[in-house]
Short mmCIF file of C-alpha atoms and ligand atoms in Angstrom, two decimals:
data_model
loop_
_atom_site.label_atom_id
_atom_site.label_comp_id
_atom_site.label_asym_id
_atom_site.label_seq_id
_atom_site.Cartn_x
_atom_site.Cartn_y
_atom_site.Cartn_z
CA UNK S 1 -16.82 -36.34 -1.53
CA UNK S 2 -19.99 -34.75 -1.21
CA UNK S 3 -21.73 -37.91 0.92
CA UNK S 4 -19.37 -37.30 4.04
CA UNK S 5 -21.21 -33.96 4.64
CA UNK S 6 -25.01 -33.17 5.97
CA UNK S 7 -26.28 -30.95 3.05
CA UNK S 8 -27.12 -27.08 4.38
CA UNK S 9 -29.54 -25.15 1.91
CA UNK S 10 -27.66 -23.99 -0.75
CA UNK S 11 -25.80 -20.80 -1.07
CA UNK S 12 -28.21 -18.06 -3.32
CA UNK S 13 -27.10 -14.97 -5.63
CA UNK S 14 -27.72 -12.72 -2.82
CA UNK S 15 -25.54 -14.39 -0.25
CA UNK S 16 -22.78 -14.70 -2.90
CA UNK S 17 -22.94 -10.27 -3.28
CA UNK S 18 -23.00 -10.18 0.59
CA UNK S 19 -19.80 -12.09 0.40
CA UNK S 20 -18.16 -10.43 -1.95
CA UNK S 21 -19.44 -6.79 -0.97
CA UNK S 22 -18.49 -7.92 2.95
CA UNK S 23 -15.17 -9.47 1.74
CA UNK S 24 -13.63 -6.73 -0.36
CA UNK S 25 -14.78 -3.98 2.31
CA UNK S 26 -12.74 -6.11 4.89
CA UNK S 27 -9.77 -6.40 2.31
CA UNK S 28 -9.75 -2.85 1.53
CA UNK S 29 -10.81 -3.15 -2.01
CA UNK S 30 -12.69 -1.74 -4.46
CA UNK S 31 -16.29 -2.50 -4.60
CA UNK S 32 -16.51 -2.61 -8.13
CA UNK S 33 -15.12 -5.93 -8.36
CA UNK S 34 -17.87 -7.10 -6.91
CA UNK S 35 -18.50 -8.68 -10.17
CA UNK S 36 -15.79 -10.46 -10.55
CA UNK S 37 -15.66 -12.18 -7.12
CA UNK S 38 -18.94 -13.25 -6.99
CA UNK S 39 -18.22 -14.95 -10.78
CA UNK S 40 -15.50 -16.49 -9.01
CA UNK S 41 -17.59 -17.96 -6.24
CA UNK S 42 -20.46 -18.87 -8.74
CA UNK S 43 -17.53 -20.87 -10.28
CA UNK S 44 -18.21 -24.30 -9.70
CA UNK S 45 -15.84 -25.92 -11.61
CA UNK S 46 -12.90 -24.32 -9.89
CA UNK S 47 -14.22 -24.92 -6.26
CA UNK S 48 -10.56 -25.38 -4.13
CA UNK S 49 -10.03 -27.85 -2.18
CA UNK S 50 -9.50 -27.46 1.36
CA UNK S 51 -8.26 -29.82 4.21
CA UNK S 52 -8.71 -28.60 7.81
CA UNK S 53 -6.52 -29.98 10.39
CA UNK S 54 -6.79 -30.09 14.23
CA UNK S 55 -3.95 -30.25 16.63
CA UNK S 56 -3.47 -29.68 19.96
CA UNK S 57 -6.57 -27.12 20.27
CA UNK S 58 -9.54 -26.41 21.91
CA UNK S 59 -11.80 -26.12 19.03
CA UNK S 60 -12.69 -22.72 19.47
CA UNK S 61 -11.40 -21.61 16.35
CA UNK S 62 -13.77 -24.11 14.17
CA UNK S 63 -16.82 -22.99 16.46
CA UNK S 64 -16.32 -19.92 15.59
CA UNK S 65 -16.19 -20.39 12.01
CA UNK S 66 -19.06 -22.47 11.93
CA UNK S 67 -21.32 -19.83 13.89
CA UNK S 68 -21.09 -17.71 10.82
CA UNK S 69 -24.62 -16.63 10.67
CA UNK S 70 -24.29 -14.36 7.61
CA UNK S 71 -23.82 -16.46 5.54
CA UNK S 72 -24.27 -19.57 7.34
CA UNK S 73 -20.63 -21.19 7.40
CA UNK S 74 -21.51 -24.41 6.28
CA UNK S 75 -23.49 -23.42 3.06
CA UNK S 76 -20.13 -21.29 2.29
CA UNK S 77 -17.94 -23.71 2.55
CA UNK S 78 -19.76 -26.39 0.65
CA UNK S 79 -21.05 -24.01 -2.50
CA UNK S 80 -17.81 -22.01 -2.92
CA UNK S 81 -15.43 -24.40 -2.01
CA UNK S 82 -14.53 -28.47 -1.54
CA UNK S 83 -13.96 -29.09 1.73
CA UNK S 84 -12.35 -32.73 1.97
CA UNK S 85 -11.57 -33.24 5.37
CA UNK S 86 -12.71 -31.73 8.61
CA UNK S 87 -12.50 -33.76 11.51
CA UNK S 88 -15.32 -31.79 13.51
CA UNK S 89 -17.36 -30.61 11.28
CA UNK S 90 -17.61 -33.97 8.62
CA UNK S 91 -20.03 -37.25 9.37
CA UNK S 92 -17.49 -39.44 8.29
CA UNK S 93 -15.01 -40.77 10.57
CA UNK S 94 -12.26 -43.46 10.45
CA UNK S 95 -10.53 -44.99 7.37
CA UNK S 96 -13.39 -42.96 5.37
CA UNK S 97 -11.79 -39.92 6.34
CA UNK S 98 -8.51 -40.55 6.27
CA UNK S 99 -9.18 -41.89 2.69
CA UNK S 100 -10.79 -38.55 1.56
CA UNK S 101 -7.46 -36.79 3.01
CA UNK S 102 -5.33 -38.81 1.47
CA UNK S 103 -7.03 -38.89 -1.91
CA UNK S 104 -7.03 -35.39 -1.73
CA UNK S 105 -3.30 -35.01 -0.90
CA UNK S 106 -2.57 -36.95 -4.34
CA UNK S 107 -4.52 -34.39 -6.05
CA UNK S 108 -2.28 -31.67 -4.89
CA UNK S 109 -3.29 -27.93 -5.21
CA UNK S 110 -5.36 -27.95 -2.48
CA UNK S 111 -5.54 -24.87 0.58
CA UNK S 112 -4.20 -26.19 3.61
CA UNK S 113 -6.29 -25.14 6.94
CA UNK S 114 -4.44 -25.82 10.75
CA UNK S 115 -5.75 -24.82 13.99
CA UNK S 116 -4.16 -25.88 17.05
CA UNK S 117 -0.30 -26.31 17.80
CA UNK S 118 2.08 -29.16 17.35
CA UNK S 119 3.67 -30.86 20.31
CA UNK S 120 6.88 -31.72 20.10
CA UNK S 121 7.52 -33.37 23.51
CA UNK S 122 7.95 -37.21 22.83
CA UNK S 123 7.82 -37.55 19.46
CA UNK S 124 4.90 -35.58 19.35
CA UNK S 125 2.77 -38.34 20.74
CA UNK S 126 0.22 -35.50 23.17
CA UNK S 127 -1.62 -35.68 19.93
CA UNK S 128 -2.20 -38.41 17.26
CA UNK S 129 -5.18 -39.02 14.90
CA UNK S 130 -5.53 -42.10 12.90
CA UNK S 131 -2.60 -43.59 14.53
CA UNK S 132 -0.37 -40.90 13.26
CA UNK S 133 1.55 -38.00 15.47
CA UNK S 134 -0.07 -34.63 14.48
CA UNK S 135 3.59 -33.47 13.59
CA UNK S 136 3.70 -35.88 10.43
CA UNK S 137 -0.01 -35.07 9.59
CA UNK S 138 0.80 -31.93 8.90
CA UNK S 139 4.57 -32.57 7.37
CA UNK S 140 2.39 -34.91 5.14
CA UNK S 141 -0.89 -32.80 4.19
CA UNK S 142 1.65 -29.32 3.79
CA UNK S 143 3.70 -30.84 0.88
CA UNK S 144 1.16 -30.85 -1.46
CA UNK S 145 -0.58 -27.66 -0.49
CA UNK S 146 -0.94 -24.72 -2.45
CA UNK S 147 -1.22 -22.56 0.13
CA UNK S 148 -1.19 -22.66 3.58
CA UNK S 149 -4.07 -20.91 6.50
CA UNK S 150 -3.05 -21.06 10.12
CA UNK S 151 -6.26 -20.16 12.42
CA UNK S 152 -5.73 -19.00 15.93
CA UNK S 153 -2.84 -17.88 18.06
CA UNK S 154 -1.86 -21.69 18.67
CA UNK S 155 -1.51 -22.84 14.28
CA UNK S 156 0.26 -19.44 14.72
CA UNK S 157 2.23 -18.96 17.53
CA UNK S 158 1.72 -21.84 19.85
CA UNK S 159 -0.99 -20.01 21.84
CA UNK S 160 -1.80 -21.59 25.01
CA UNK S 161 -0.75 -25.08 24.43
CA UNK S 162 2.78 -23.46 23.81
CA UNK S 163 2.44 -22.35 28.09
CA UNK S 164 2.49 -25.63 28.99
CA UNK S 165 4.53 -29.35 28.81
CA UNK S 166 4.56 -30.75 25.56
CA UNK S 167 6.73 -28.45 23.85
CA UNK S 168 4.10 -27.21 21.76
CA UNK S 169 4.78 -24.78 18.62
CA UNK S 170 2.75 -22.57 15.56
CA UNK S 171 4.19 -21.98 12.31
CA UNK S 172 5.50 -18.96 14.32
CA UNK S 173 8.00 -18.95 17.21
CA UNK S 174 9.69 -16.83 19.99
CA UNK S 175 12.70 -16.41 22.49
CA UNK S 176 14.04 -19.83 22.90
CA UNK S 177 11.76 -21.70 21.06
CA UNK S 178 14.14 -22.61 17.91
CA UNK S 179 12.27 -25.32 16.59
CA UNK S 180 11.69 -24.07 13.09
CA UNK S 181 9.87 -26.59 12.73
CA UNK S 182 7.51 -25.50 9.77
CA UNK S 183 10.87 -23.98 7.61
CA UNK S 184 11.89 -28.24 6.57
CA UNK S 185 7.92 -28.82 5.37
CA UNK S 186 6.38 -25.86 4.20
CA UNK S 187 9.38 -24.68 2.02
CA UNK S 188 8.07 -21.76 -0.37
CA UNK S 189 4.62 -22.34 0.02
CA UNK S 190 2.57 -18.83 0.88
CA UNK S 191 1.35 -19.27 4.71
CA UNK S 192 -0.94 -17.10 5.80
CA UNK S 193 -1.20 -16.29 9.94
CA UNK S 194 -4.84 -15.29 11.21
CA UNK S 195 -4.33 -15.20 15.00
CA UNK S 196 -6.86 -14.10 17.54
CA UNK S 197 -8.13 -16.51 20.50
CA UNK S 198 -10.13 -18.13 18.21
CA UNK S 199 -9.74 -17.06 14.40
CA UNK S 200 -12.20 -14.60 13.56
CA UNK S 201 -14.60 -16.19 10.73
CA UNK S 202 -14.90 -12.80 8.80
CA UNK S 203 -10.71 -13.00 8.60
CA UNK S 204 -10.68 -16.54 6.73
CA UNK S 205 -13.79 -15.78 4.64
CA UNK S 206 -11.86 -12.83 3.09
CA UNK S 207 -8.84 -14.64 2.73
CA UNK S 208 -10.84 -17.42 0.88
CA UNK S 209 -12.50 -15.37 -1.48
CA UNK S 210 -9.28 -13.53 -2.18
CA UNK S 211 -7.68 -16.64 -3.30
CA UNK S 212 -10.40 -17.84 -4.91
CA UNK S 213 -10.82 -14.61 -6.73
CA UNK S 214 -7.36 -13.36 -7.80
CA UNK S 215 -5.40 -16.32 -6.92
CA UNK S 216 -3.09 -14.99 -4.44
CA UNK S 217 -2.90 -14.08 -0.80
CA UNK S 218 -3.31 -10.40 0.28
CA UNK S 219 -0.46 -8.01 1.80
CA UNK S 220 0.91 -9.25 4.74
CA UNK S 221 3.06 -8.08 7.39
CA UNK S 222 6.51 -9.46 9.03
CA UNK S 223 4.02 -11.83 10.82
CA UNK S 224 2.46 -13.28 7.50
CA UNK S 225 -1.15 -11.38 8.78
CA UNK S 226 -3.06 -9.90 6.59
CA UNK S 227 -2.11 -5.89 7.04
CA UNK S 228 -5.99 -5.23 6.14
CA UNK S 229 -6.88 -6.72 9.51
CA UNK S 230 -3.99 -6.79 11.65
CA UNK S 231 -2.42 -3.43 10.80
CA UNK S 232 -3.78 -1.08 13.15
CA UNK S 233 -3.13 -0.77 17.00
CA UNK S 234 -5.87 -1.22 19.41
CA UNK S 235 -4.45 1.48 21.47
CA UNK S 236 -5.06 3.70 18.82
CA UNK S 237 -8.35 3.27 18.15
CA UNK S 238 -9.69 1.85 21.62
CA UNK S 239 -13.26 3.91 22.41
CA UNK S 240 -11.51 4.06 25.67
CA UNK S 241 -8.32 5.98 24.51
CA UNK S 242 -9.82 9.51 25.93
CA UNK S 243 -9.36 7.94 29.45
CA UNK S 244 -5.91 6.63 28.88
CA UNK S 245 -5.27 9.96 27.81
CA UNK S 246 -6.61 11.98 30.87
CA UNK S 247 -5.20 9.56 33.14
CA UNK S 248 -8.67 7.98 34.32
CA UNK S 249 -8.08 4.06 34.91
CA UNK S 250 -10.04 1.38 36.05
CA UNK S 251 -9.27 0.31 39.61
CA UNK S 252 -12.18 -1.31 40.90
CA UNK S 253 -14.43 -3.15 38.65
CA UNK S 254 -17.49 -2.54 41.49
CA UNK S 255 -17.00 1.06 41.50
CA UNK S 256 -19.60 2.66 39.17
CA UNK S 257 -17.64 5.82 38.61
CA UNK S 258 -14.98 3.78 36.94
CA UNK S 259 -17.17 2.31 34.41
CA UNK S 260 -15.88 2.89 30.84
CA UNK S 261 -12.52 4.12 32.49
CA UNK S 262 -8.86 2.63 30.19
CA UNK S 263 -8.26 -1.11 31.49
CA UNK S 264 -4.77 -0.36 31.32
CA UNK S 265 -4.01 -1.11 34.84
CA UNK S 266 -6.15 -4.01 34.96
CA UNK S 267 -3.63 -5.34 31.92
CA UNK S 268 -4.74 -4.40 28.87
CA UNK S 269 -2.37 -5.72 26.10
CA UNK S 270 -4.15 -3.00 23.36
CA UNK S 271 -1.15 -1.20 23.41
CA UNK S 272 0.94 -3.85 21.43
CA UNK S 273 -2.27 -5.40 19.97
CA UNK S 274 -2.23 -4.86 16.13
CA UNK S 275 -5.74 -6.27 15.13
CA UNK S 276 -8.86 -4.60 13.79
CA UNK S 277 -11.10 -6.16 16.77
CA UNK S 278 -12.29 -2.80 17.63
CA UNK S 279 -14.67 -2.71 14.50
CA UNK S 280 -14.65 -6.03 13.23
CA UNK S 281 -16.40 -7.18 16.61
CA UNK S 282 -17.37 -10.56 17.08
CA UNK S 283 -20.50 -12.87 17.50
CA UNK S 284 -21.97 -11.34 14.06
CA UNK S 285 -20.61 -7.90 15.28
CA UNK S 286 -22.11 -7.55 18.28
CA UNK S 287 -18.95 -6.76 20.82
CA UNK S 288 -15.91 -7.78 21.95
CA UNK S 289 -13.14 -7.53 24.53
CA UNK S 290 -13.34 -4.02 25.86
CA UNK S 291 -16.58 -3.50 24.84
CA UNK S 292 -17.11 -5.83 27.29
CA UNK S 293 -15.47 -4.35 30.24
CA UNK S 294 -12.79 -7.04 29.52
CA UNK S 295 -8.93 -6.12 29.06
CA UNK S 296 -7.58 -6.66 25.66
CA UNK S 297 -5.49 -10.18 26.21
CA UNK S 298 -2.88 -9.42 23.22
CA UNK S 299 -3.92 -12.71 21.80
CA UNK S 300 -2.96 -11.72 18.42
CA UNK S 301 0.24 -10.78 19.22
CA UNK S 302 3.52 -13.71 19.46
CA UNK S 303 3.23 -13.00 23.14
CA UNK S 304 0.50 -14.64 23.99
CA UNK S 305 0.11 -16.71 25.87
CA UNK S 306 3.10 -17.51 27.80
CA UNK S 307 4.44 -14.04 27.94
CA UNK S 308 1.61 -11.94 28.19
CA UNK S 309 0.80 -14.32 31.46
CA UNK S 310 -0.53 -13.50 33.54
CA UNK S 311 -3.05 -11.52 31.64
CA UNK S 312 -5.45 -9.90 33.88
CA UNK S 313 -2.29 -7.88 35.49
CA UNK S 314 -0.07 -5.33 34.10
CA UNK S 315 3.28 -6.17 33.32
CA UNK S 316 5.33 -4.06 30.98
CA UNK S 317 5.67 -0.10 31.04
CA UNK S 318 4.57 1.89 27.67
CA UNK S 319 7.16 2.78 25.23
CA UNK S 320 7.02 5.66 24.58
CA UNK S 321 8.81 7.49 21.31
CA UNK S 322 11.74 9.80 21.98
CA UNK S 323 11.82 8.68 25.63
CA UNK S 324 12.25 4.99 25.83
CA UNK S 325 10.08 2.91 28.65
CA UNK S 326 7.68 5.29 31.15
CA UNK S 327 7.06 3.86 34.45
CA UNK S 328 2.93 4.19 34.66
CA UNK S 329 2.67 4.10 38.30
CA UNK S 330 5.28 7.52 38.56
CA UNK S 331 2.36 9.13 35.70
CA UNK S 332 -0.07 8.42 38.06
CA UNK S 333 1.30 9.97 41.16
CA UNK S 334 2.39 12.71 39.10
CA UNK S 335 -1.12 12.74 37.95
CA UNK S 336 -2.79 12.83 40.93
CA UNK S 337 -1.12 15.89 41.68
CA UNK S 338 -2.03 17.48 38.70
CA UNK S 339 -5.03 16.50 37.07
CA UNK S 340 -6.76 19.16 38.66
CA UNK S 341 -4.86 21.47 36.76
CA UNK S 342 -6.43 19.85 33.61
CA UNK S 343 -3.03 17.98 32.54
CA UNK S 344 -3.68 14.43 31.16
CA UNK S 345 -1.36 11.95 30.40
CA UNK S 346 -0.75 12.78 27.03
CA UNK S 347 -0.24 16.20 27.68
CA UNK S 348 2.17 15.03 30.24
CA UNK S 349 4.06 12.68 28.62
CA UNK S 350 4.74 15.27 25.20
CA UNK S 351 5.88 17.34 28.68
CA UNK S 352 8.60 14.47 29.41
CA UNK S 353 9.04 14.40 25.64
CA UNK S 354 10.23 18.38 25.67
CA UNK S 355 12.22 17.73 29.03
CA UNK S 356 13.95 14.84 27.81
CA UNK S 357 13.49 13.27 30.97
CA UNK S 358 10.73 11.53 33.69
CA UNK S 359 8.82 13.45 35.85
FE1 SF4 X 401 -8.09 0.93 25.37
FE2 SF4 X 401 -6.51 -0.80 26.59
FE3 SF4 X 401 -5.45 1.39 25.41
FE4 SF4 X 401 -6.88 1.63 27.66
S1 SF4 X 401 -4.89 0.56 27.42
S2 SF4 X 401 -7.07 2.89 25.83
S3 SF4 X 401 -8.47 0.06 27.39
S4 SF4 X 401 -6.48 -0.32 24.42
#
């Protein structure tokens, strides 16, 4: 299988610790078994194979993979594991490929990568590879899986294409969306959801070498995330959160006083976003959304896209515990009456709390 790929410099000792010291710090896990997960990805007799689909997608979610700089992505995924099929990232194309998929299916045992959605609409013809619907690529390539990866809000949810007309769906769905599509092929198999708009790499690196180490998928929540990245609200740990607080938000993106000020009213989603974005950061943790003067978009969350749409504008009013949904824009007036008087908005909403009622 080895001839379909361009060969990257292989993989040394040192990157293999700086995987496993990176990969169990993500996971929550002890350092000292470093040991034993960098035995595991010495292994190379039990390399796993791996199959990596593309539906109805944009890509994003394999560029951002392969701009893994540390390691570089490519040496990864061709010293620790056997990647078979790949239709971006492999120089093979045509019956060649297909071949190495479907040899590989036979095999059985292998991890099963998607990113992108499946349409639906017309017998799922909006997407087809090799003559085949992506609907029945996947039915066929998930029955022999071992275990199942879905990158990106649309493998998870649907994501954008899900917005649109071809009646597109993740392994996840919402509101009227029934399909259920994913209960008839993927049975009991583990399935593992890493949304984000696209995958973070650092996410599916982890998950990899926790497979490959202990042979199982980590915790996950109700979602099938893992909780070690996706269990903690941006809201609640947003560098921004002391503005929220005291009532400062953005209102004008020109005005120099605002800058740093809570995007809330510009329609941040980080108050329903459970992800770990705000230190994971992206592009070899250099930033990301806020950091960037950018709104949170929710895109980890089941609501996006369609329902978090539009997403530069605020739609929903904060729940709030004890006192059920607070109108924002009745804070704010209320506010600007009293934030003189050194009262911010947490201080008056534990206020509302005590009155039992909105100001
Ligand atoms: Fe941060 Fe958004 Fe919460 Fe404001 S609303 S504190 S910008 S997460």
């Amino acid at each position: 299988m080895d001839t379909l790929w361009l060969r990257p410099p292989q993989t040394t000792r040192r990157d293999f610790l700086k995987i496993a010291g990176a990969s169990l710090a993500l996971l929550g896990l002890s350092q000292a078994l470093t040991p034993r997960v960098v035995k595991a990805l010495e292994s190379t007799s039990g390399k796993p194979a791996v199959i990596w689909l593309e539906g109805q997608d944009c890509c994003g979610c394999t560029e951002s993979f392969l701009n893994n700089l540390e390691p570089p992505a490519v040496s990864l995924l061709l010293d620790t594991i056997s990647l078979r099929y790949h239709e971006t990232a492999m120089t093979a194309s045509g019956y060649q490929a297909e071949e190495a998929r479907d040899a590989t299916i036979a095999e059985g045992g292998y991890i099963l990568v998607i990113e992108g959605s499946i349409p639906l609409a017309d017998d799922g013809l909006y997407c087809t590879v090799g003559g085949k619907t992506f609907r029945d690529i996947v039915a066929e390539t998930a029955q022999n899986a071992a275990a199942i990866i879905c990158v990106g809000a649309c493998a998870t949810y649907g994501g954008i294409p899900a917005a649109g007309p071809t009646d597109a769906v993740g392994y996840l769905f919402r509101g009227t969306r029934k399909h259920h599509y994913y209960d008839d092929i993927v049975g009991e198999k583990p399935v593992i959801n890493l949304p984000t708009c696209p995958l973070h790499n650092e996410r599916l690196v982890a998950v990899i070498v926790h497979y490959l180490t202990f042979g199982t998928v980590p915790p996950l929540d109700a979602f099938n995330r893992p909780l070690a990245f996706y269990g903690t609200l941006q809201h609640d740990n947003c560098e921004r959160r002391g503005h929220f607080d005291g009532g400062r938000f953005l209102t004008d993106w020109g005005d120099p006083a605002q800058r740093g000020w809570c995007l809330y009213l510009k329609g941040c989603r980080g108050p329903w976003a459970k992800q770990d974005c705000w230190k994971r950061l992206w592009n070899t943790r250099t930033s990301y959304c806020i950091a960037s003067n950018t709104p949170c978009i929710g895109c980890s969350e089941p609501e996006f896209y369609e329902t978090f749409s539009p997403l530069y504008k605020r739609q929903f009013d904060l729940e709030v515990p004890g006192l059920g949904r607070v109108d924002i824009d009745k804070i704010m007036v209320t506010l600007a009456g009293i934030t003189a008087a050194g009262v911010g908005i947490d201080m008056l909403i534990s206020r509302m709390q005590e009155g039992g009622k909105e100001s």
